[in-house]
mmCIF file of C-alpha atoms in Angstrom:
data_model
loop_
_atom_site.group_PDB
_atom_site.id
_atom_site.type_symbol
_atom_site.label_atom_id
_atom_site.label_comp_id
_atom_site.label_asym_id
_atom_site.label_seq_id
_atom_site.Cartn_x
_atom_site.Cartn_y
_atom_site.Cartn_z
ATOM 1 C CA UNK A 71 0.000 0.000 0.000
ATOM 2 C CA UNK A 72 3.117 2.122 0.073
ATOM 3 C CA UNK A 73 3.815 1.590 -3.312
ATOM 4 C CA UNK A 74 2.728 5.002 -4.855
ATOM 5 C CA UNK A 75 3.415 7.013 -2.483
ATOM 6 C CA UNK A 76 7.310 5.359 -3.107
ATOM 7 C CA UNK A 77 6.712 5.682 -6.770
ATOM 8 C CA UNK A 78 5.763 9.348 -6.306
ATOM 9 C CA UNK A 79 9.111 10.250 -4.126
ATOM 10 C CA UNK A 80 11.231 8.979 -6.691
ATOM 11 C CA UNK A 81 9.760 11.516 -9.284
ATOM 12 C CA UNK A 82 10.651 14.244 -7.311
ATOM 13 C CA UNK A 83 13.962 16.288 -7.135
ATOM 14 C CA UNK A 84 14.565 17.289 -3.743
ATOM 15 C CA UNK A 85 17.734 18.426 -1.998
ATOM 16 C CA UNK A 86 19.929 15.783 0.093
ATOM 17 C CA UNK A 87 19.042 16.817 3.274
ATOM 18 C CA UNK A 88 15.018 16.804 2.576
ATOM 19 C CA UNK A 89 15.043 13.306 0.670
ATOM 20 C CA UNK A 90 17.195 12.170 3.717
ATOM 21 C CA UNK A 91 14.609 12.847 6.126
ATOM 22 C CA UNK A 92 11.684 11.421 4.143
ATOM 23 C CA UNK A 93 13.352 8.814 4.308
ATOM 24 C CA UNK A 94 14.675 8.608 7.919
ATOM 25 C CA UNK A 95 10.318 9.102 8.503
ATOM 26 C CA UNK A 96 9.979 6.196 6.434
ATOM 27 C CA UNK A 97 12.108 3.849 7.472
ATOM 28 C CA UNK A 98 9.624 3.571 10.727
ATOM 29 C CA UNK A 99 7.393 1.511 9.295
ATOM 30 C CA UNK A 100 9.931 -0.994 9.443
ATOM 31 C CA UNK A 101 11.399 -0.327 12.917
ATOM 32 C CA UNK A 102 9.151 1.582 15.061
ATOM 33 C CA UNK A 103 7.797 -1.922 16.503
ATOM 34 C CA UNK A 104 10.672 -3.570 17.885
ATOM 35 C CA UNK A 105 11.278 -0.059 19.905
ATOM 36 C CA UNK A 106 7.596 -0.362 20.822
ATOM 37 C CA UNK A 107 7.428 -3.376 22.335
ATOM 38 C CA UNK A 108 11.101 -2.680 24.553
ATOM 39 C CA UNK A 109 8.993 0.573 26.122
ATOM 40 C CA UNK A 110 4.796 -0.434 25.560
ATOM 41 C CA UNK A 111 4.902 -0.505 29.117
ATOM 42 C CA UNK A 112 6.104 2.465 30.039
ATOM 43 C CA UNK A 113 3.756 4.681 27.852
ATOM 44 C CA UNK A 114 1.067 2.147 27.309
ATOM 45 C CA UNK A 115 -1.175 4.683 28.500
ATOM 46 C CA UNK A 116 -0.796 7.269 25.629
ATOM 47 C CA UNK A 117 -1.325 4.410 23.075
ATOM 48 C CA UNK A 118 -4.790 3.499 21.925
ATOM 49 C CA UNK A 119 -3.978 0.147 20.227
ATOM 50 C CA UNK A 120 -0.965 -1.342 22.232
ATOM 51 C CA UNK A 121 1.348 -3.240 19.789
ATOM 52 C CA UNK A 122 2.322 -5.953 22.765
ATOM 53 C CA UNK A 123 -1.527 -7.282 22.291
ATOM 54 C CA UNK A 124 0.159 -8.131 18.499
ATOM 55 C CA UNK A 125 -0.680 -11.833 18.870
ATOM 56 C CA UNK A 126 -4.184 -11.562 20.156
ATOM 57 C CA UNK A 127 -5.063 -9.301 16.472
ATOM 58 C CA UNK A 128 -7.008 -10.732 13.328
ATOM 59 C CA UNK A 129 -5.202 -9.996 10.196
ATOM 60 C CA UNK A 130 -7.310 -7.575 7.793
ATOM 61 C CA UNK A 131 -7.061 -10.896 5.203
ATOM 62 C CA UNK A 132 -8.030 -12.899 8.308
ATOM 63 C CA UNK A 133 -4.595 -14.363 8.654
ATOM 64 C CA UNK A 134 -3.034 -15.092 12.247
ATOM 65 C CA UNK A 135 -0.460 -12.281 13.138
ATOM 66 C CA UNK A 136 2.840 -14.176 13.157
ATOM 67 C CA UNK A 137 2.223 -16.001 9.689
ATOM 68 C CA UNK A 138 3.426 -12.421 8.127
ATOM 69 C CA UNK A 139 4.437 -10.809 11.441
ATOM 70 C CA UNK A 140 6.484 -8.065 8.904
ATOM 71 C CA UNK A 141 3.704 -6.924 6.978
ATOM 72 C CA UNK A 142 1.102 -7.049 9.958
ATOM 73 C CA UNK A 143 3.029 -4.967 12.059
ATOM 74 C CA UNK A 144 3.014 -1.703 9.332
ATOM 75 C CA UNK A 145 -0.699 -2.055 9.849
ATOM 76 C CA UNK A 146 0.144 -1.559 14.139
ATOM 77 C CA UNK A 147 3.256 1.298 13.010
ATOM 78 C CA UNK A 148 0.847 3.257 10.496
ATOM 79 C CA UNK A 149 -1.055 3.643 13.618
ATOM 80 C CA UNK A 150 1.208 4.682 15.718
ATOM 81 C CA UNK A 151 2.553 7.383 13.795
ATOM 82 C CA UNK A 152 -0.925 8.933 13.046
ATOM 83 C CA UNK A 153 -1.161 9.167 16.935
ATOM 84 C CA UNK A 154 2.273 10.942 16.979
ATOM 85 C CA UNK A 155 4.088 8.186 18.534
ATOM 86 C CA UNK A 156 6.767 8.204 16.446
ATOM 87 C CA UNK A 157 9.924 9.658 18.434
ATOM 88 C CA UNK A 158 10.419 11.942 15.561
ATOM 89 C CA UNK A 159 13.041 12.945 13.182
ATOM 90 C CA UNK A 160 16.520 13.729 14.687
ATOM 91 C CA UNK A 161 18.566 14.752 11.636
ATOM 92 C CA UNK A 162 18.003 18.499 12.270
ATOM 93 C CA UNK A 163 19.353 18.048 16.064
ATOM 94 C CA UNK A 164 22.105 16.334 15.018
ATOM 95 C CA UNK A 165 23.191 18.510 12.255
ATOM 96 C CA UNK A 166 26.736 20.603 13.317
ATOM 97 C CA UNK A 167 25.726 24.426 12.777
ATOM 98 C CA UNK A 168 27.651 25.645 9.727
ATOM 99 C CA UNK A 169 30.981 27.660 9.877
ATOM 100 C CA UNK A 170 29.765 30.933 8.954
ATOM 101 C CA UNK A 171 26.206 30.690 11.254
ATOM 102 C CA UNK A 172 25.927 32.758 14.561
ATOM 103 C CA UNK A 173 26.062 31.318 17.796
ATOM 104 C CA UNK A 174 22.639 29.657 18.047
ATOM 105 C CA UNK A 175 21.172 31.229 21.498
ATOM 106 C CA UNK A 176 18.789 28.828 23.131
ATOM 107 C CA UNK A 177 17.074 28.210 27.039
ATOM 108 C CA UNK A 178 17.370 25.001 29.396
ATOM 109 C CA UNK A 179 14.770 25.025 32.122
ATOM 110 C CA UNK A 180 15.016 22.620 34.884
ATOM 111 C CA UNK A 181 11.572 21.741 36.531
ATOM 112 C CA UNK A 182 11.914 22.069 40.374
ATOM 113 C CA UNK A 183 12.142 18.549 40.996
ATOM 114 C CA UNK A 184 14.741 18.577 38.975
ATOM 115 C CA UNK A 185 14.662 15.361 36.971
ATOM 116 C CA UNK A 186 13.535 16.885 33.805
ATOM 117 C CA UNK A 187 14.685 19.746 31.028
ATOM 118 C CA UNK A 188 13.135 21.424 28.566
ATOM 119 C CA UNK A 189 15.413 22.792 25.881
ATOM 120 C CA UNK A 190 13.770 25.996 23.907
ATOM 121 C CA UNK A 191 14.808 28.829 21.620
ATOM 122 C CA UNK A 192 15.169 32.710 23.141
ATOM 123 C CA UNK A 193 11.225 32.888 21.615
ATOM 124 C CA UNK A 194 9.906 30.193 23.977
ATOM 125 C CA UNK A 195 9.285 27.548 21.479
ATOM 126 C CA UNK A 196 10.516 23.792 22.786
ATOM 127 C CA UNK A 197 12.793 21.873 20.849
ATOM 128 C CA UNK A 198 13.370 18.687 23.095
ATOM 129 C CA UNK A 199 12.528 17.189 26.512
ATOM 130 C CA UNK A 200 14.749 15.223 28.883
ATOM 131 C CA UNK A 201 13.776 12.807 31.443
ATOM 132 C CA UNK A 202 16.244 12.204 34.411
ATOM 133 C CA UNK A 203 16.200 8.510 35.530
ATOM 134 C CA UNK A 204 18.584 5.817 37.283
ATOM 135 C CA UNK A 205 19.927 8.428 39.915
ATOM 136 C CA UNK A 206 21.222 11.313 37.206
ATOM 137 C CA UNK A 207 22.904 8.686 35.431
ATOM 138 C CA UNK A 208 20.605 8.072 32.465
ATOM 139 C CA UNK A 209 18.654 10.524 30.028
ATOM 140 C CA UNK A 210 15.960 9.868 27.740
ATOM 141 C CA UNK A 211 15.991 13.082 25.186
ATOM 142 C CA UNK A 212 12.567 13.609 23.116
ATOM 143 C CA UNK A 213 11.518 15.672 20.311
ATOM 144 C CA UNK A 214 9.010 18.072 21.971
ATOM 145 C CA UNK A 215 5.696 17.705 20.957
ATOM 146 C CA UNK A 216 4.064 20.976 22.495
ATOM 147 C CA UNK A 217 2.935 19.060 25.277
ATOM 148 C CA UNK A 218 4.304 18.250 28.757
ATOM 149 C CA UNK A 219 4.383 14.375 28.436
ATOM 150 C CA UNK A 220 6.970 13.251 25.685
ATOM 151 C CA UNK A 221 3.969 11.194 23.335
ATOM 152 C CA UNK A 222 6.295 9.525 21.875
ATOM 153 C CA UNK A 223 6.757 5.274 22.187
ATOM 154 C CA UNK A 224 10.242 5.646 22.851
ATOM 155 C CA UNK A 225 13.450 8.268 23.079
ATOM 156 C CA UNK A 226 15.301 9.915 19.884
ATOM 157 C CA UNK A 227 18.036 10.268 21.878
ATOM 158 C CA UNK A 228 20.031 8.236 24.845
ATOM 159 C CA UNK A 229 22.376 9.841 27.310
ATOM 160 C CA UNK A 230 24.027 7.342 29.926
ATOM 161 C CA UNK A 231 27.006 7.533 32.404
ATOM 162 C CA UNK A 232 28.869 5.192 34.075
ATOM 163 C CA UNK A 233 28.693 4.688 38.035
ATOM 164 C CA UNK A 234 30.485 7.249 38.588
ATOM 165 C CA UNK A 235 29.410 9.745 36.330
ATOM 166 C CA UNK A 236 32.442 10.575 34.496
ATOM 167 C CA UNK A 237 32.131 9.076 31.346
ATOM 168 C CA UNK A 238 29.168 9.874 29.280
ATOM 169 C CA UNK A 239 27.498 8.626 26.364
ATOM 170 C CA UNK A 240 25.113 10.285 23.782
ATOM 171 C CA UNK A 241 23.464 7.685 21.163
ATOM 172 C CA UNK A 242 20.516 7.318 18.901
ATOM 173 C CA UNK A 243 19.559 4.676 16.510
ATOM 174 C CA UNK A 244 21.086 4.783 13.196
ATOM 175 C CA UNK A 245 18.970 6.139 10.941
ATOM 176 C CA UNK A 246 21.255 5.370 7.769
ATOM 177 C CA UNK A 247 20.772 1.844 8.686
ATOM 178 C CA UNK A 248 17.384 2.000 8.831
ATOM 179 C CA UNK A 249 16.614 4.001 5.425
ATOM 180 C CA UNK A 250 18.902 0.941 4.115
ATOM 181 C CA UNK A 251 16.521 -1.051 5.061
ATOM 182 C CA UNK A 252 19.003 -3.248 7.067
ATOM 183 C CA UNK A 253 17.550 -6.018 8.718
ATOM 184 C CA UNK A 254 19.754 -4.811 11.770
ATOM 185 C CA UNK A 255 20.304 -1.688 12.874
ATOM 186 C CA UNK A 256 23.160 -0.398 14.557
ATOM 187 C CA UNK A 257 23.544 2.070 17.264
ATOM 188 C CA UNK A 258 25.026 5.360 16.058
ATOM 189 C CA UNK A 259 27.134 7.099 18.662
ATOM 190 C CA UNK A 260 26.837 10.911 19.089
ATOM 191 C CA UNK A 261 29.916 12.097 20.957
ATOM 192 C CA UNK A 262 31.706 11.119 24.057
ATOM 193 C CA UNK A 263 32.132 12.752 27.413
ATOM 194 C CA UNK A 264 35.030 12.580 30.084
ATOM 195 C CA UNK A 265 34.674 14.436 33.238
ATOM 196 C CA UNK A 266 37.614 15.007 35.673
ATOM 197 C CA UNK A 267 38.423 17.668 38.460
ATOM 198 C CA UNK A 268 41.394 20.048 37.713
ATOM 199 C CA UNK A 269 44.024 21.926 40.351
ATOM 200 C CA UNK A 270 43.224 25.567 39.308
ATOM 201 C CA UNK A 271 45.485 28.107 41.994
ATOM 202 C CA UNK A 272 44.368 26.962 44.835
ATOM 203 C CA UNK A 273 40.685 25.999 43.725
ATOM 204 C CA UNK A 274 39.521 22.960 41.625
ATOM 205 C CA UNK A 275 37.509 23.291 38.451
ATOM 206 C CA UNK A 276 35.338 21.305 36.763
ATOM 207 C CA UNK A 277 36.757 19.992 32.942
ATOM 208 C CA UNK A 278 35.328 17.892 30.461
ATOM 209 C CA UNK A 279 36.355 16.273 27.249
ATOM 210 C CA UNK A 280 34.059 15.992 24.420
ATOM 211 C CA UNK A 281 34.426 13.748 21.529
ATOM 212 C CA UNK A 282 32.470 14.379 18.631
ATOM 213 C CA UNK A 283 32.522 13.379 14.703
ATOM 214 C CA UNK A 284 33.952 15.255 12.549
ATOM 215 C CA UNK A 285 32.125 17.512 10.491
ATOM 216 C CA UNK A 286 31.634 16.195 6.637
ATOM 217 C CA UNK A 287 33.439 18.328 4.087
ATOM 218 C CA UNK A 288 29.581 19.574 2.839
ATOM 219 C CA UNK A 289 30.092 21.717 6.055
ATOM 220 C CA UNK A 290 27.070 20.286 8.079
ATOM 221 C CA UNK A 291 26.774 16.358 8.249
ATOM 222 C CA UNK A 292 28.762 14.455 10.146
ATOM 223 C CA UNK A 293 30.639 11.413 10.272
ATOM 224 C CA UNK A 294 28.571 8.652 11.163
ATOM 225 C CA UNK A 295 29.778 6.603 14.239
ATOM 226 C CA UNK A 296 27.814 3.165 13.745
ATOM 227 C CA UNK A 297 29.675 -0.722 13.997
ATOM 228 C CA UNK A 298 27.267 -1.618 11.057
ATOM 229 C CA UNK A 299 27.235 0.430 8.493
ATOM 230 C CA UNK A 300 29.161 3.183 9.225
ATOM 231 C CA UNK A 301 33.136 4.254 11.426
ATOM 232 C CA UNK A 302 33.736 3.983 15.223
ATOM 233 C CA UNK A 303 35.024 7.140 17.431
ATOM 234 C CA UNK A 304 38.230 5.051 17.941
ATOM 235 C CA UNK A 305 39.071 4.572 13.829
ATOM 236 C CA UNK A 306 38.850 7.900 12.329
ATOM 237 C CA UNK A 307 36.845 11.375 12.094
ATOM 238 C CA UNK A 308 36.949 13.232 15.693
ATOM 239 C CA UNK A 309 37.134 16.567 16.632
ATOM 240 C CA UNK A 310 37.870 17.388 20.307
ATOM 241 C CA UNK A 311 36.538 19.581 22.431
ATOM 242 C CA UNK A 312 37.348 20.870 26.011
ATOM 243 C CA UNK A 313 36.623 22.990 28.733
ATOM 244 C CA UNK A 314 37.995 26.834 28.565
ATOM 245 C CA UNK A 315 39.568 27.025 32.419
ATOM 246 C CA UNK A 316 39.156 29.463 34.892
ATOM 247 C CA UNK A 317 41.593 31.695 36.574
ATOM 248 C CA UNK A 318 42.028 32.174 40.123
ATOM 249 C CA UNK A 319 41.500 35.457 41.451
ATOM 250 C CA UNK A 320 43.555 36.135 44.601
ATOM 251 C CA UNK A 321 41.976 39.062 45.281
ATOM 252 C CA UNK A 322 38.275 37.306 45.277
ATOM 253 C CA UNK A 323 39.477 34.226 46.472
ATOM 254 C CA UNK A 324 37.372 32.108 43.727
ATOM 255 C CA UNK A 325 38.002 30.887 40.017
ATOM 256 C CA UNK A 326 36.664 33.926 37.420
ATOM 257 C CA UNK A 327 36.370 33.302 33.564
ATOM 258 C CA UNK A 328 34.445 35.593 31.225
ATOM 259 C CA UNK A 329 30.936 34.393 30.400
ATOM 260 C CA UNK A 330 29.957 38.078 28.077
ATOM 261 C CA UNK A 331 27.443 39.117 29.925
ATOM 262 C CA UNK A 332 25.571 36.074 29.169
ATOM 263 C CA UNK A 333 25.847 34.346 32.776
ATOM 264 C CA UNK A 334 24.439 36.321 35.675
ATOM 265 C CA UNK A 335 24.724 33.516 38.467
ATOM 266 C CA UNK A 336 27.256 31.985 40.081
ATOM 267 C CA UNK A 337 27.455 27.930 39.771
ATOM 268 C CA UNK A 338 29.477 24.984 39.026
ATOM 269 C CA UNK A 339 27.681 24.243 36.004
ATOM 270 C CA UNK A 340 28.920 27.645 34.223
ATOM 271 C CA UNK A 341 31.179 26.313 31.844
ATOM 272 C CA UNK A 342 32.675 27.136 28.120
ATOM 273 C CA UNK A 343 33.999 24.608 25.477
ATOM 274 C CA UNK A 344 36.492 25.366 22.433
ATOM 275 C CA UNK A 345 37.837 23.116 19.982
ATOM 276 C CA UNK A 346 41.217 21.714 21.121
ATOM 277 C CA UNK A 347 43.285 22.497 17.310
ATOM 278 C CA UNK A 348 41.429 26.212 17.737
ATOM 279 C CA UNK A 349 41.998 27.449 20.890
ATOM 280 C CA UNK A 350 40.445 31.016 21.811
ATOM 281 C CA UNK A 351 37.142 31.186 20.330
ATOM 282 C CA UNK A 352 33.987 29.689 22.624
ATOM 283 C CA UNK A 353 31.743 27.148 20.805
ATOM 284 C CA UNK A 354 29.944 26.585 24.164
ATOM 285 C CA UNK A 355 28.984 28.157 26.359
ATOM 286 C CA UNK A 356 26.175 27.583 29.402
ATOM 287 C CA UNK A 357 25.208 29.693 32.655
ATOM 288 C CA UNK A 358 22.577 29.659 34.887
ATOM 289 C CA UNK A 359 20.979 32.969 34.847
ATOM 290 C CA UNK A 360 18.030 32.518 37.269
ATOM 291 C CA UNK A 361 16.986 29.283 39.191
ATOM 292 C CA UNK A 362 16.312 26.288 37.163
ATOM 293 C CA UNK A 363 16.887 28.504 34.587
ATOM 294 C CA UNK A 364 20.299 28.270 32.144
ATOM 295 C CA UNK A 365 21.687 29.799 28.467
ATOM 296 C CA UNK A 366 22.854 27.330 26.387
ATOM 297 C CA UNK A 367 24.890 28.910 23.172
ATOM 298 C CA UNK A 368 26.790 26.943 21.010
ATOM 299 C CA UNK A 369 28.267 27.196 17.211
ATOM 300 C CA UNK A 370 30.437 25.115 14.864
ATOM 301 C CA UNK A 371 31.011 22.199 14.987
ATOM 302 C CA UNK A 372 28.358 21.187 17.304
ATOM 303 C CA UNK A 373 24.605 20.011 17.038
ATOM 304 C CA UNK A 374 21.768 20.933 18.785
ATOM 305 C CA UNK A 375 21.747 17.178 20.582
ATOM 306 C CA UNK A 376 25.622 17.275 21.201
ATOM 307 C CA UNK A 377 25.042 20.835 23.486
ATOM 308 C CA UNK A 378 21.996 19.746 24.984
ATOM 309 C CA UNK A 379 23.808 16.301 26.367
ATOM 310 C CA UNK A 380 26.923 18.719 27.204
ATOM 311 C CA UNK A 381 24.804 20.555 29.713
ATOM 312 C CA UNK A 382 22.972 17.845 30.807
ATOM 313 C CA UNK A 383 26.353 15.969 31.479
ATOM 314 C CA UNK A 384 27.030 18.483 34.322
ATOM 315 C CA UNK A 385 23.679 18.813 36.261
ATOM 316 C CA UNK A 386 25.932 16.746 39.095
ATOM 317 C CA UNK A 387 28.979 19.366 39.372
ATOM 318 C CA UNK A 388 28.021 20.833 42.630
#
């Protein structure tokens, strides 16, 4: 039943990026149900037609489910994407901000209890929602859907930690696999976090390492990090980031680095990034500016996703 609809895309002559994402959209009718099933449980409520009942069904044709368990479940996926259940497409957040762009000036707000963000533009629109879980040491990132409940059956994004905290993850499923119609799908990794504390005059400060892939020569895709169908971090195309330090002031007694006016609160989770080979010029930045209330800037070569998991990486420096 897809058929036209596939005939009429390939009549069309549309840019890279736009046929990209069709097709990323696409490609859920042939994975949306295996995510489904992993998290039915936890968002059962917001689904009308749960895809775990999948053996109990009748087949439109009358057939038992799991004769043509493939084809039945586009029926169950069709269905969940008119609902908006889809998580959404990610290529947009991932996409590194191109060389000549301004610094993209967005909002994190943390709710009260603290175990969830909402990242927006300066206008108030929301661009994603993250959900704190397993102690701080997990986040589930979704695509906001202008409401306060992510609606979707399972997380675009995945930032994890280990025990510790120190070594962070950000990862998403591979859409390249998946509008190649692989049978498996890998996982694609986003960038890579190391935390450590650094002597600073006779403070400490708070640094990070950030691994990220390298921007494409087209100036905005990047390198895809996925074991199937794609390179790893530790093979080829990364570009490092770190934390600008702090000076001490002997006079104040306390660390002091520049924020522009954009900071207007002291904390432990102001921080700046630059790239390691280009020293001097902030691609990060974030600073609380009222309670449970932070600017988040950020510019070439990162992506929306990568700055968002940046800040969320530090919500434990204290």
């Amino acid at each position: 039943w897809l058929k036209p609809f596939w005939l009429q895309l390939r009549t069309w002559e549309v840019p890279s990026l736009r046929a990209m994402m069709l097709t990323e959209e696409l490609s859920w009718y042939r994975q949306l149900a295996a995510a489904a099933v992993s998290v039915g449980n936890k968002v059962g409520s917001k689904v009308t037609s749960p895809i775990k009942d999948l053996g109990k069904r009748v087949h439109p044709e009358g057939k038992k489910p799991h004769s043509d368990t493939r084809e039945w479940r586009a029926f169950e996926l069709a269905d969940a994407m008119e609902q908006g259940l889809a998580p959404g497409l990610t290529t947009s957040f991932i996409e590194a901000l191109s060389e000549e762009a301004e610094d993209r000036r967005l909002i994190v707000q943390r709710a009260p209890d603290r175990q969830s963000f909402i990242l927006t533009e300066d206008e108030g629109k929301e661009l994603m929602i993250a959900k704190a879980s397993c102690e701080g040491k997990r986040f589930e990132l979704f695509i906001a859907s202008g409401d306060d409940r992510p609606k979707a059956l399972g997380p675009a994004f995945i930032l994890e930690s280990n025990e510790h905290k120190d070594n962070w993850k950000l990862r998403s499923r591979c859409e390249v696999c998946e509008s190649r119609g692989k049978r498996q799908c890998g996982v694609r990794e986003l960038a890579s976090m190391t935390q450590y504390m650094e002597k600073v005059g006779e403070g400490s400060a708070f640094c990070m390492d950030v691994a990220i892939p390298e921007v494409c020569p087209d100036g905005s895709s990047c390198a895809v990090w996925c074991d199937v169908c794609g390179s790893t971090a530790s093979s080829k195309g990364v570009t490092e980031l770190t934390v600008r330090r702090p000076r001490w002031n002997a006079r104040q007694k306390s660390l002091t680095l520049d924020f522009r006016g954009r900071c207007s609160m002291a904390s432990a989770k102001n921080f700046q990034m630059e790239v390691v080979e280009k020293p001097g010029k902030v691609n990060f930045l974030f600073g609380k500016v009222r309670e449970n209330k932070f600017v988040l800037d950020l510019l070439h070569p990162l992506g929306t996703v990568q700055a968002f998991a940046a800040a969320l990486s530090s919500m434990h420096w204290k």
